[in-house]
Short mmCIF file of C-alpha atoms and ligand atoms in Angstrom, two decimals:
data_model
loop_
_atom_site.label_atom_id
_atom_site.label_comp_id
_atom_site.label_asym_id
_atom_site.label_seq_id
_atom_site.Cartn_x
_atom_site.Cartn_y
_atom_site.Cartn_z
CA MET G 25 0.00 0.00 0.00
CA MET G 26 2.65 2.48 1.13
CA LYS G 27 4.68 3.41 -1.94
CA ASN G 28 8.42 3.18 -1.61
CA LEU G 29 10.64 6.14 -2.37
CA ASP G 30 11.66 4.96 -5.84
CA GLU G 31 8.02 5.27 -6.91
CA LEU G 32 7.54 8.66 -5.32
CA VAL G 33 10.70 10.62 -6.11
CA ARG G 34 10.98 12.46 -9.43
CA LYS G 35 13.25 10.60 -11.82
CA ASN G 36 15.60 13.56 -12.37
CA ILE G 37 16.05 13.87 -8.61
CA LEU G 38 16.79 10.16 -8.17
CA GLU G 39 19.44 10.46 -10.86
CA LEU G 40 20.80 13.82 -9.73
CA LYS G 41 24.47 14.04 -8.86
CA PRO G 42 24.57 16.76 -6.18
CA TYR G 43 26.97 19.69 -6.18
CA SER G 44 30.04 18.71 -4.24
CA CYS G 45 31.32 21.63 -2.20
CA ALA G 46 34.80 22.05 -0.82
CA ARG G 47 33.59 21.66 2.75
CA ASN G 48 32.05 18.30 1.85
CA GLU G 49 35.01 16.90 -0.03
CA PHE G 50 37.44 17.47 2.80
CA SER G 51 36.79 15.93 6.16
CA GLY G 52 39.62 15.65 8.61
CA VAL G 53 41.87 17.95 10.57
CA ALA G 54 43.78 20.74 8.85
CA LYS G 55 45.21 24.12 9.72
CA VAL G 56 45.52 25.73 6.32
CA PHE G 57 42.40 26.01 4.18
CA LEU G 58 43.18 26.94 0.60
CA ASP G 59 40.46 24.83 -0.96
CA ALA G 60 37.34 27.01 -1.17
CA ASN G 61 38.49 30.36 -2.56
CA GLU G 62 37.61 32.02 0.73
CA SER G 63 39.39 35.11 2.03
CA PRO G 64 41.94 34.59 4.79
CA TYR G 65 40.64 37.76 6.50
CA ASN G 66 37.61 38.57 8.65
CA ALA G 67 37.41 35.29 10.62
CA PRO G 68 35.13 33.52 11.34
CA LEU G 69 32.76 34.94 8.74
CA ASN G 70 35.30 34.34 5.96
CA ARG G 71 34.61 30.60 6.04
CA TYR G 72 31.69 28.79 4.46
CA PRO G 73 29.50 27.25 7.14
CA ASP G 74 29.07 23.52 7.69
CA PRO G 75 26.71 22.48 4.85
CA LEU G 76 25.16 19.78 7.05
CA GLN G 77 25.05 21.87 10.26
CA ARG G 78 26.32 18.96 12.32
CA GLU G 79 26.78 20.80 15.59
CA VAL G 80 23.29 22.29 15.46
CA LYS G 81 21.83 18.89 14.58
CA ARG G 82 23.54 17.32 17.56
CA ALA G 83 21.74 19.79 19.83
CA VAL G 84 18.43 19.33 17.99
CA ALA G 85 18.74 15.53 18.16
CA ALA G 86 19.08 15.63 21.95
CA ILE G 87 16.08 17.92 22.40
CA LYS G 88 13.79 16.27 19.86
CA ASN G 89 14.84 12.70 20.56
CA VAL G 90 15.57 11.94 16.90
CA ASN G 91 18.76 10.61 15.26
CA GLU G 92 20.98 13.23 13.63
CA ASP G 93 20.66 11.59 10.22
CA CYS G 94 16.88 11.92 10.47
CA ILE G 95 17.08 15.74 10.72
CA PHE G 96 17.05 18.32 7.93
CA LEU G 97 17.60 21.98 8.78
CA GLY G 98 16.24 24.59 6.42
CA ASN G 99 16.02 28.33 5.86
CA GLY G 100 12.73 28.26 7.78
CA SER G 101 10.37 25.28 7.52
CA ASP G 102 9.27 26.96 4.32
CA GLU G 103 12.44 25.59 2.71
CA ALA G 104 11.48 22.07 3.73
CA ILE G 105 7.97 22.57 2.34
CA ASP G 106 9.39 23.74 -0.98
CA LEU G 107 11.79 20.79 -1.08
CA VAL G 108 8.88 18.36 -0.76
CA PHE G 109 7.56 19.77 -4.04
CA ARG G 110 10.91 19.80 -5.80
CA ILE G 111 11.79 16.25 -4.74
CA PHE G 112 8.48 14.45 -5.18
CA CYS G 113 6.17 16.42 -7.46
CA GLU G 114 6.49 16.40 -11.24
CA PRO G 115 5.39 19.86 -12.49
CA ALA G 116 2.14 19.92 -14.49
CA ALA G 117 1.51 16.26 -13.71
CA ASP G 118 1.36 15.49 -9.99
CA ASN G 119 -0.85 16.95 -7.27
CA VAL G 120 -0.84 17.46 -3.51
CA VAL G 121 -3.76 17.41 -1.09
CA ALA G 122 -4.36 19.48 2.03
CA PHE G 123 -7.38 20.88 3.85
CA LYS G 124 -8.78 24.36 4.13
CA PRO G 125 -8.38 26.63 5.93
CA THR G 126 -4.72 26.05 6.65
CA TYR G 127 -1.25 27.58 6.29
CA GLY G 128 -1.01 29.45 2.99
CA MET G 129 2.51 28.40 2.03
CA TYR G 130 1.51 24.90 0.88
CA GLU G 131 -0.66 26.36 -1.87
CA VAL G 132 1.89 29.05 -2.78
CA CYS G 133 4.67 26.46 -3.07
CA ALA G 134 2.38 24.28 -5.17
CA GLY G 135 1.73 27.25 -7.46
CA ILE G 136 5.42 28.11 -7.79
CA ASN G 137 6.21 24.51 -8.67
CA ASN G 138 3.24 24.20 -11.04
CA ILE G 139 1.62 21.44 -9.00
CA GLU G 140 -2.14 21.07 -8.70
CA TYR G 141 -3.30 21.87 -5.17
CA ARG G 142 -6.44 20.18 -3.85
CA ALA G 143 -8.03 21.12 -0.55
CA ALA G 144 -10.80 19.38 1.42
CA SER G 145 -12.85 21.58 3.74
CA LEU G 146 -12.51 21.01 7.44
CA ASN G 147 -15.74 20.47 9.37
CA ALA G 148 -17.45 23.65 10.65
CA ASP G 149 -15.74 23.17 14.04
CA PHE G 150 -12.39 22.93 12.18
CA SER G 151 -11.99 19.23 12.90
CA LEU G 152 -10.49 17.03 10.20
CA CYS G 153 -12.43 14.41 8.27
CA GLY G 154 -9.76 11.97 7.14
CA GLU G 155 -12.04 10.30 4.57
CA ARG G 156 -12.97 13.59 2.90
CA LEU G 157 -9.31 14.42 2.49
CA LEU G 158 -8.37 10.95 1.28
CA ALA G 159 -11.18 11.12 -1.29
CA LEU G 160 -9.24 13.89 -3.07
CA THR G 161 -6.12 11.76 -3.47
CA ASP G 162 -5.41 9.72 -6.59
CA SER G 163 -2.48 7.90 -8.14
CA ARG G 164 -0.78 11.25 -8.93
CA THR G 165 -1.04 12.59 -5.39
CA LYS G 166 2.50 12.70 -4.09
CA ALA G 167 2.02 14.48 -0.78
CA VAL G 168 -0.59 15.35 1.80
CA PHE G 169 -0.09 18.36 4.11
CA LEU G 170 -1.56 18.33 7.61
CA CYS G 171 -0.99 21.23 9.96
CA THR G 172 -1.52 20.58 13.69
CA PRO G 173 -2.12 22.71 15.68
CA ASN G 174 -3.59 24.28 12.59
CA ASN G 175 -2.97 27.83 11.40
CA PRO G 176 -5.18 29.97 11.34
CA THR G 177 -7.73 28.00 13.38
CA GLY G 178 -5.49 27.08 16.35
CA ASN G 179 -6.94 23.63 17.04
CA SER G 180 -5.03 20.35 17.07
CA LEU G 181 -6.24 17.70 14.67
CA ASP G 182 -7.80 14.56 16.07
CA PHE G 183 -5.14 11.86 16.32
CA GLY G 184 -7.48 9.17 14.97
CA GLU G 185 -8.23 11.19 11.81
CA VAL G 186 -4.53 11.88 11.21
CA LYS G 187 -3.83 8.19 11.74
CA LYS G 188 -6.41 7.32 9.06
CA VAL G 189 -4.45 9.44 6.58
CA LEU G 190 -1.12 7.99 7.67
CA ASP G 191 -2.43 4.44 7.34
CA SER G 192 -4.26 4.85 4.02
CA PHE G 193 -2.29 7.34 1.97
CA ALA G 194 0.48 5.76 -0.09
CA GLY G 195 2.59 8.89 -0.64
CA ILE G 196 4.37 11.40 1.57
CA THR G 197 2.46 12.74 4.59
CA VAL G 198 3.81 16.05 5.88
CA ILE G 199 2.72 16.97 9.41
CA ASP G 200 3.50 20.60 10.17
CA GLU G 201 3.91 21.08 13.92
CA ALA G 202 5.05 24.70 13.84
CA TYR G 203 2.94 25.30 16.98
CA GLY G 204 3.54 21.87 18.52
CA ASP G 205 5.59 23.31 21.37
CA PHE G 206 2.45 25.02 22.71
CA SER G 207 0.31 21.91 22.55
CA LYS G 208 -0.23 19.12 25.04
CA GLN G 209 -0.47 16.59 22.22
CA LYS G 210 2.49 14.31 21.65
CA SER G 211 4.67 15.06 18.66
CA TYR G 212 4.21 12.93 15.55
CA ARG G 213 8.00 12.53 15.55
CA GLU G 214 7.33 9.49 17.72
CA LEU G 215 5.67 7.77 14.77
CA LEU G 216 8.62 8.20 12.41
CA PRO G 217 10.00 4.68 12.95
CA LYS G 218 6.60 3.24 11.97
CA TYR G 219 5.91 5.47 8.95
CA PRO G 220 8.79 5.68 6.44
CA ASN G 221 6.86 8.24 4.31
CA LEU G 222 6.17 10.66 7.16
CA ILE G 223 7.83 14.09 7.34
CA VAL G 224 7.34 16.13 10.53
CA LEU G 225 8.08 19.86 10.49
CA ASN G 226 9.12 21.92 13.51
CA THR G 227 10.52 25.44 13.59
CA MET G 228 12.48 27.85 15.74
CA SER G 229 10.21 30.68 14.59
CA LYS G 230 7.40 30.34 17.15
CA ALA G 231 7.94 28.95 20.67
CA TRP G 232 11.71 29.19 20.24
CA ALA G 233 11.29 32.91 19.62
CA SER G 234 13.84 32.99 16.81
CA ALA G 235 11.94 33.79 13.61
CA GLY G 236 14.76 36.16 12.68
CA ILE G 237 17.41 33.47 12.22
CA ARG G 238 15.23 31.46 9.79
CA LEU G 239 15.66 27.95 11.06
CA GLY G 240 13.14 25.23 10.30
CA MET G 241 13.44 21.54 10.93
CA ALA G 242 12.21 18.47 9.10
CA PHE G 243 12.29 15.03 10.68
CA ALA G 244 11.96 11.93 8.53
CA ALA G 245 13.51 8.59 7.62
CA LYS G 246 17.18 9.04 6.74
CA GLU G 247 16.49 8.18 3.09
CA ILE G 248 14.16 11.20 2.78
CA ILE G 249 16.62 13.42 4.66
CA ALA G 250 19.37 12.33 2.25
CA LEU G 251 17.20 13.46 -0.67
CA MET G 252 16.58 16.83 0.98
CA ASN G 253 20.31 17.28 1.54
CA LYS G 254 20.99 16.42 -2.08
CA VAL G 255 18.55 19.01 -3.44
CA LYS G 256 19.01 21.92 -1.00
CA TYR G 257 21.41 24.80 -1.63
CA PRO G 258 24.81 23.66 -0.34
CA TYR G 259 25.17 26.29 2.40
CA ASN G 260 21.50 26.86 3.17
CA ILE G 261 21.98 27.91 6.81
CA SER G 262 24.33 30.85 7.32
CA LEU G 263 27.09 30.79 9.90
CA PRO G 264 25.43 33.47 12.11
CA SER G 265 22.17 31.48 12.03
CA GLN G 266 23.90 28.24 12.98
CA ARG G 267 25.75 29.88 15.86
CA GLU G 268 22.64 31.65 17.10
CA ALA G 269 20.54 28.46 16.80
CA LEU G 270 23.09 26.60 18.89
CA SER G 271 23.10 29.22 21.60
CA GLN G 272 19.27 29.29 21.68
CA LEU G 273 19.04 25.50 21.80
CA ARG G 274 21.36 25.46 24.80
CA ARG G 275 18.93 27.65 26.75
CA LYS G 276 15.87 25.47 26.54
CA GLU G 277 14.71 26.22 30.12
CA ARG G 278 14.17 29.81 29.06
CA VAL G 279 11.95 28.68 26.18
CA ASP G 280 9.92 26.44 28.49
CA GLN G 281 9.43 29.47 30.75
CA TRP G 282 8.25 31.58 27.79
CA ILE G 283 5.81 28.88 26.72
CA LYS G 284 4.33 28.82 30.23
CA MET G 285 3.89 32.59 30.25
CA ILE G 286 2.30 32.61 26.80
CA LEU G 287 -0.12 29.83 27.73
CA SER G 288 -1.15 31.57 30.91
CA GLU G 289 -1.58 34.86 29.07
CA ARG G 290 -3.61 33.07 26.41
CA HIS G 291 -5.95 31.81 29.08
CA ARG G 292 -6.34 35.29 30.56
CA VAL G 293 -6.76 37.10 27.22
CA ILE G 294 -9.39 34.62 26.00
CA ASP G 295 -11.25 34.94 29.28
CA GLU G 296 -11.33 38.74 29.08
CA PHE G 297 -11.97 38.81 25.35
CA SER G 298 -15.00 36.58 25.74
CA ARG G 299 -16.64 39.29 27.90
CA LEU G 300 -16.40 41.95 25.20
CA ASP G 301 -19.57 42.93 23.36
CA ILE G 302 -17.92 42.41 20.00
CA CYS G 303 -17.02 38.78 20.78
CA ARG G 304 -19.18 36.17 19.05
CA LYS G 305 -17.13 33.00 19.37
CA ILE G 306 -13.60 32.07 20.39
CA PHE G 307 -12.41 28.85 18.84
CA PRO G 308 -10.44 26.32 20.92
CA THR G 309 -6.71 26.78 20.50
CA ASP G 310 -3.55 24.78 21.16
CA ALA G 311 -1.23 27.45 19.79
CA ASN G 312 0.17 30.90 20.70
CA PHE G 313 -2.75 32.60 18.98
CA PHE G 314 -6.51 32.29 18.88
CA LEU G 315 -9.12 32.72 16.21
CA VAL G 316 -12.15 34.73 17.24
CA ARG G 317 -15.39 35.52 15.46
CA VAL G 318 -16.39 39.10 16.14
CA SER G 319 -19.27 41.42 15.24
CA ASP G 320 -17.42 43.13 12.39
CA ALA G 321 -13.91 41.83 11.71
CA ARG G 322 -12.92 44.39 9.08
CA ALA G 323 -14.06 47.41 11.13
CA ILE G 324 -12.36 46.13 14.28
CA TYR G 325 -9.20 45.29 12.38
CA LEU G 326 -9.04 48.84 11.00
CA TYR G 327 -9.91 50.37 14.38
CA LEU G 328 -7.05 48.44 16.03
CA LEU G 329 -4.67 49.55 13.29
CA GLY G 330 -5.59 53.11 14.16
CA CYS G 331 -4.56 52.31 17.75
CA GLY G 332 -1.21 50.99 16.49
CA ILE G 333 -2.18 47.35 17.09
CA VAL G 334 -1.93 44.83 14.26
CA VAL G 335 -3.89 41.61 14.27
CA ARG G 336 -4.70 39.34 11.33
CA ASP G 337 -8.01 39.70 9.56
CA ARG G 338 -8.88 36.20 8.35
CA SER G 339 -12.49 36.95 7.42
CA ARG G 340 -12.01 36.17 3.74
CA VAL G 341 -10.66 32.71 4.51
CA GLU G 342 -12.82 29.58 4.10
CA LEU G 343 -15.04 28.99 7.21
CA CYS G 344 -13.52 32.04 8.92
CA ASP G 345 -16.06 34.78 8.15
CA ASN G 346 -15.75 37.72 10.55
CA ALA G 347 -12.77 36.10 12.23
CA LEU G 348 -9.60 37.71 13.51
CA ARG G 349 -6.45 35.77 14.34
CA ILE G 350 -4.76 37.25 17.37
CA THR G 351 -1.26 36.36 18.56
CA ILE G 352 -0.54 36.32 22.30
CA GLY G 353 2.05 38.95 23.22
CA THR G 354 3.48 40.17 26.51
CA ARG G 355 1.08 41.03 29.32
CA GLU G 356 1.46 44.72 28.45
CA GLU G 357 0.77 44.13 24.76
CA ASN G 358 -2.26 42.01 25.53
CA ASP G 359 -3.57 44.68 27.89
CA ALA G 360 -3.13 47.30 25.18
CA LEU G 361 -5.28 45.13 22.89
CA LEU G 362 -7.98 44.52 25.50
CA ASN G 363 -8.09 48.17 26.57
CA ALA G 364 -8.39 49.33 22.98
CA LEU G 365 -11.26 46.90 22.41
CA ARG G 366 -13.04 48.02 25.59
CA GLN G 367 -12.95 51.56 24.17
CA TYR G 368 -14.32 50.30 20.85
CA ALA G 369 -17.19 48.56 22.55
CA LYS G 370 -18.31 51.91 24.01
C1 LIG O 21 4.84 30.08 11.18
C2 LIG O 21 4.61 28.78 10.50
C3 LIG O 21 5.68 28.04 10.00
C4 LIG O 21 7.07 28.52 10.21
O1 LIG O 21 7.70 28.82 9.08
P1 LIG O 21 9.26 29.19 9.17
O2 LIG O 21 9.62 29.24 7.74
O3 LIG O 21 9.93 28.07 9.92
O4 LIG O 21 9.36 30.49 9.89
C5 LIG O 21 5.43 26.82 9.41
N1 LIG O 21 4.18 26.33 9.33
C6 LIG O 21 3.14 27.00 9.85
C7 LIG O 21 1.80 26.40 9.80
C8 LIG O 21 3.32 28.26 10.42
O5 LIG O 21 2.26 28.93 10.90
#
């Protein structure tokens, strides 16, 4: 049932001989590096960074409980998403399936790569119907994208429905856990040994508070990771990003503290928001944001802008009419939002 990689990977990618960079060809100990046409000045920035980011991966492996050769690091998880298309999807022939509403990059990447994008609607309460999604797949469906907790709705997908997809779909299942650090649900990384076609995405952009360094992670069987390494730009993570990632990863207790504060603020903000006149419905969330249906999303969005507060108007998105997506900030930022809205209500 499950297709093996030879059936899923584009032929040109299977046959591709990757670019061999100087830093890959030499491995050993040396003092004098005259192999890469680098400058001898301005250390350490003069040197190309480790193309496979081994030191960063060692730290990631320990935190995520995954072998180093099952980790891909990208210029944001967006790079990993794009690589899924470039590795598996034949332009103008293959398709991918996701649900709606969800993260917009899957469809954008599909468009860039000239891949048909098919989306099954979530149920009205934003829960996933595995069968409805599977019904859109056919023999040319190379990948399915599942985002949990989902953006922009905030809810985690039901494990049983995800499992249906994992057990029935023959191609690559991508589970995007960008907000997983905020959720009580277990990570799908645990299922990697059982599902050779599963790719799990994590990122340093959200709970790890490091969107600026652009570091995304993909976890998968080492055969898939090897393909991603073959296709990626040789030095896809800059030296400053690698160093910064390492120093952030070594301060995990601080991140756990931040997550606690954000979750407690989320609880408080939702509680106070629900008492506002403009509030119609707050949807359950497992992330660092919540989706809320209000009396008039566009007017409130523009009013908040006038107060110098930016939220996301999602009202034109499938199933999200009159909905705003609001990120949890510091206590002071959240109070500024709530106070502004109390004024609006008057
Ligand atoms: C924010 C977000 C990401 C993160 O993307 P990066 O490129 O790692 O910053 C990935 N997926 C979803 C669903 C997101 O909301």
